[in-house]
PDB file of C-alpha atoms in Angstrom:
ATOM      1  CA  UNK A   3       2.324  -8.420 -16.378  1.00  0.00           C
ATOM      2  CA  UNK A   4       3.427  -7.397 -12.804  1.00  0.00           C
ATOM      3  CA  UNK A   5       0.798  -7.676  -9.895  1.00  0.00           C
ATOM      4  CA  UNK A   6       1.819  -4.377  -7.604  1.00  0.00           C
ATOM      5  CA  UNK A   7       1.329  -3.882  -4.260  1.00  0.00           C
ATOM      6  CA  UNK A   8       0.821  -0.974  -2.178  1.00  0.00           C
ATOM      7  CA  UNK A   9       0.834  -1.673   1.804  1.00  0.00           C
ATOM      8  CA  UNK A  10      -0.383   2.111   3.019  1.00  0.00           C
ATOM      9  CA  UNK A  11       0.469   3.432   6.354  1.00  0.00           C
ATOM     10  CA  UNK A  12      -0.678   6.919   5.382  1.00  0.00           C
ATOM     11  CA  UNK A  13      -4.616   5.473   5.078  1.00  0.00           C
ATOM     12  CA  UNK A  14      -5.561   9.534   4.649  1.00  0.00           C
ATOM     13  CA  UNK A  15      -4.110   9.400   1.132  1.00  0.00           C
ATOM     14  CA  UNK A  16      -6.146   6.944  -0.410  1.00  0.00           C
ATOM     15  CA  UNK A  17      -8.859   8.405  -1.302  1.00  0.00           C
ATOM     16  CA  UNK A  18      -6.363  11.178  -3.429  1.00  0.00           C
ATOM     17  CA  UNK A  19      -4.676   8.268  -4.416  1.00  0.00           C
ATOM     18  CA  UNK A  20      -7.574   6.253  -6.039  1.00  0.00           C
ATOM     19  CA  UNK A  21      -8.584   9.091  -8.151  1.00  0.00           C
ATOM     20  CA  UNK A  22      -5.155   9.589  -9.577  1.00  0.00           C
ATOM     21  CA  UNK A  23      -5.354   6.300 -10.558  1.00  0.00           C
ATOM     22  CA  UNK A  24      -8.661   6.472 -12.026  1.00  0.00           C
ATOM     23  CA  UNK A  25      -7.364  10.184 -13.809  1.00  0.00           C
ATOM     24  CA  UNK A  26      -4.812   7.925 -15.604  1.00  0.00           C
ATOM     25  CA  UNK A  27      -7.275   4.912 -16.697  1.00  0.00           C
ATOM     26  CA  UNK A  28      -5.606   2.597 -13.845  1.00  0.00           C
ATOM     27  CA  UNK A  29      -8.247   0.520 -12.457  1.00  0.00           C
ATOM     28  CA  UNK A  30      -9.086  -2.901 -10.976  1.00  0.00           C
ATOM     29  CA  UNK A  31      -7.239  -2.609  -7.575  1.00  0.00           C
ATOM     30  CA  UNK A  32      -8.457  -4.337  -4.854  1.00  0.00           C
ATOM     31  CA  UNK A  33      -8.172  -2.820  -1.127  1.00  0.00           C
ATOM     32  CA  UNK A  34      -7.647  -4.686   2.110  1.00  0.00           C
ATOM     33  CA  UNK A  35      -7.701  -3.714   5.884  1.00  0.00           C
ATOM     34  CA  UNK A  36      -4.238  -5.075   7.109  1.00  0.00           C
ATOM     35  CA  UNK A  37      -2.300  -4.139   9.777  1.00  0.00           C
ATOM     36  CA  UNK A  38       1.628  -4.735  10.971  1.00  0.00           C
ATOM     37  CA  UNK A  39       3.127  -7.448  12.753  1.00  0.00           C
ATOM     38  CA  UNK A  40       4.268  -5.382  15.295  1.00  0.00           C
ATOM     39  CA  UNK A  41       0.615  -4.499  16.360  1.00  0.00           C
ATOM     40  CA  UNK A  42      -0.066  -8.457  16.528  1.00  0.00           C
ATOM     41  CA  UNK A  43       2.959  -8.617  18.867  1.00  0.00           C
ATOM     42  CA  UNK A  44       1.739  -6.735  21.098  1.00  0.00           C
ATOM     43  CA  UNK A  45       1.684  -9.182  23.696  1.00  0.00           C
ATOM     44  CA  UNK A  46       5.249 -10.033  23.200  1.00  0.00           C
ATOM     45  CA  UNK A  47       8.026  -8.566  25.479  1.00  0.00           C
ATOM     46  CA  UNK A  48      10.595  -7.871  23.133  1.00  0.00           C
ATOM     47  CA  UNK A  49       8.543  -5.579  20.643  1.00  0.00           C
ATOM     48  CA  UNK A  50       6.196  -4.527  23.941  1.00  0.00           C
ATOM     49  CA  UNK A  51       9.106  -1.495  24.472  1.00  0.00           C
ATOM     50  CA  UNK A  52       9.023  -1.115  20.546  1.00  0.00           C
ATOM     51  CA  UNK A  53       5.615  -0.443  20.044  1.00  0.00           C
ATOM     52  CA  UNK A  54       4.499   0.998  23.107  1.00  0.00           C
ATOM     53  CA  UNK A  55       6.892   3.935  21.668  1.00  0.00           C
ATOM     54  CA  UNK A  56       5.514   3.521  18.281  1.00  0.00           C
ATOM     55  CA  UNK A  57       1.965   4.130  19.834  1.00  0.00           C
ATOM     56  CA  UNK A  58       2.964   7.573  21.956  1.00  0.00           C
ATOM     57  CA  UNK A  59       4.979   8.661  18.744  1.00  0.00           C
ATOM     58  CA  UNK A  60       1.954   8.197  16.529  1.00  0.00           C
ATOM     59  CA  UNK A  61      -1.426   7.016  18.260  1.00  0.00           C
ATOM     60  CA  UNK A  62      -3.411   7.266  14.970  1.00  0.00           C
ATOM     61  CA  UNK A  63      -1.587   4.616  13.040  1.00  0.00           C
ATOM     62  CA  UNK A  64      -2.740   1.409  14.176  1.00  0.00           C
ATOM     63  CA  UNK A  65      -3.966  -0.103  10.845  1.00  0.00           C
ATOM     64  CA  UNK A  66      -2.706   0.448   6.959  1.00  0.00           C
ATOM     65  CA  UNK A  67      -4.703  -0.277   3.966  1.00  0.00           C
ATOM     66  CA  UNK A  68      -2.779  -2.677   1.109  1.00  0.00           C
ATOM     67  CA  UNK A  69      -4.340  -2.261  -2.695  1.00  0.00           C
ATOM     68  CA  UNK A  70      -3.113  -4.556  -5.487  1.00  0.00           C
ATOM     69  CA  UNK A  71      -3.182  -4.738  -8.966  1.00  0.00           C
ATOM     70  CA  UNK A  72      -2.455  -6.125 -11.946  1.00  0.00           C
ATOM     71  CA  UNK A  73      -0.428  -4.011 -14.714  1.00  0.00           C
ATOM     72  CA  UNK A  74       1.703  -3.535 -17.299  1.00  0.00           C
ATOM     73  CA  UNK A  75       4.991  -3.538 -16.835  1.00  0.00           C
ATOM     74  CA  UNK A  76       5.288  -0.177 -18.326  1.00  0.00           C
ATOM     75  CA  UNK A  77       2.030   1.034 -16.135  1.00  0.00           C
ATOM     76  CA  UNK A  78       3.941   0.416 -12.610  1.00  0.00           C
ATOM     77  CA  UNK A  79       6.436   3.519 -12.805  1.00  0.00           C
ATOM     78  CA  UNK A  80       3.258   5.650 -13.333  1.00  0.00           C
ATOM     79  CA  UNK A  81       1.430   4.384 -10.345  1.00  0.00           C
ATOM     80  CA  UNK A  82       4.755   4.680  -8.883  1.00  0.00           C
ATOM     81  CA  UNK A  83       4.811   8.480  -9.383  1.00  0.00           C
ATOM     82  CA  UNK A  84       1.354   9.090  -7.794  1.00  0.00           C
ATOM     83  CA  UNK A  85       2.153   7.089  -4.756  1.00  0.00           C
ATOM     84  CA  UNK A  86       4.872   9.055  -4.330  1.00  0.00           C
ATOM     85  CA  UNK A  87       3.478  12.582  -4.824  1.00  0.00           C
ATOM     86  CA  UNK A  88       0.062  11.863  -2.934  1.00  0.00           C
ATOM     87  CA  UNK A  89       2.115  10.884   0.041  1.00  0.00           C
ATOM     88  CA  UNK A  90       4.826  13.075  -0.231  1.00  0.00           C
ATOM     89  CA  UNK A  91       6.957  10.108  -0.265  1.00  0.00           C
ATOM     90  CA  UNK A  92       7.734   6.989  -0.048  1.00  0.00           C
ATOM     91  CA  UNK A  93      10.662   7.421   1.931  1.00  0.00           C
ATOM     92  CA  UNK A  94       9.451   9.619   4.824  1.00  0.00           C
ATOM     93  CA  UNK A  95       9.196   7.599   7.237  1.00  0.00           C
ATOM     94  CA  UNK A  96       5.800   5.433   8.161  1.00  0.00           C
ATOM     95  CA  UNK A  97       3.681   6.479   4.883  1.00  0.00           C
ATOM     96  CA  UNK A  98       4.255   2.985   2.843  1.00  0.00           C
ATOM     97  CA  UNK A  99       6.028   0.415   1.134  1.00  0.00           C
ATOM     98  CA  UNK A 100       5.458  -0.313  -3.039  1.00  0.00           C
ATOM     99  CA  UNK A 101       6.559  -3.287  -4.582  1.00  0.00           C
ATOM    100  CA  UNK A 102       6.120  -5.892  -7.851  1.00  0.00           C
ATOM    101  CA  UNK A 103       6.095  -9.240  -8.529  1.00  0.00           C
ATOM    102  CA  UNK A 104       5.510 -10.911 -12.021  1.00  0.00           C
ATOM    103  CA  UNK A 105       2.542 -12.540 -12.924  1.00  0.00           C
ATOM    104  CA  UNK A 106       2.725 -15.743 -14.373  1.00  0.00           C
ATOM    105  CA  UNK A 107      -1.112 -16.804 -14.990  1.00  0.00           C
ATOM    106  CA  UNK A 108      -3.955 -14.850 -14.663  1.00  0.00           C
ATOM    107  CA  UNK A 109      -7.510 -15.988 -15.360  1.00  0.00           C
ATOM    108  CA  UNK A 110     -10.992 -14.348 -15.383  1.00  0.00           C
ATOM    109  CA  UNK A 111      -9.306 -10.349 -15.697  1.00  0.00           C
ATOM    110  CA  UNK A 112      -8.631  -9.250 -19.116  1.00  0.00           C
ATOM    111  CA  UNK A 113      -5.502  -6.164 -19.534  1.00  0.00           C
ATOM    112  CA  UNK A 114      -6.673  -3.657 -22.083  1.00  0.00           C
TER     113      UNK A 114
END
C-alpha cells in the first residue's frame, strides 16, 4: 500500500481530475486547502523580491489544493496518468507536484 499525494497548483483541474478518478473506481481521497511557503514568507525580505514577481507573473495562484490517498501499488501509475493528462503536465511549470510514500499500518479503511 502507498499513500499518494497530490499538492495542486492548477486548483481548475480538480474537479476533471476527481471524476477521472471516480471513472476508474479510485476513491477515498481526501482534499485540503494548503498553500506554499513562499506565500507564508511573505513578510520576509529575501523571498519579498521572489514572490512579489511570482504574484505579477501569476496573480491567481495564491493557494493549491493537496488530495491524498491510499492505493495499491499497482493503482498509483494510473492516477499518475490522469494527473498528468488533466493538467497537461506535471512538468509545465506551476501545475503540481505527485509523490508516494509506503504505508505501513492503516486502520479503520479497508482496500478492495
Amino acid at each position: 500500500m502507498q499513500v499518494l499525494f497530490l499538492v495542486l497548483n492548477k486548483v481548475e483541474c480538480l474537479e476533471d481530475i476527481l471524476k477521472e478518478l471516480s471513472e476508474h473506481n479510485l476513491h477515498g481521497a481526501t482534499i485540503l486547502d494548503s498553500k506554499g511557503m513562499a506565500h507564508s514568507l511573505d513578510g520576509f525580505t529575501e523571498l519579498h523580491f521572489t514572490l512579489s514577481l511570482r504574484m505579477i507573473l501569476n496573480p491567481d495562484h495564491k493557494e493549491s489544493k493537496t488530495l491524498f490517498m491510499v492505493l495499491k501499488e499497482e493503482e498509483i501509475p494510473v492516477v499518475s496518468e490522469i494527473v498528468n493528462k488533466v493538467v497537461g503536465g506535471l512538468g509545465q511549470p506551476d501545475t503540481g507536484i505527485l509523490f508516494a510514500m509506503p504505508v505501513t499500518y492503516l486502520e479503520g479503511f479497508k482496500l478492495k
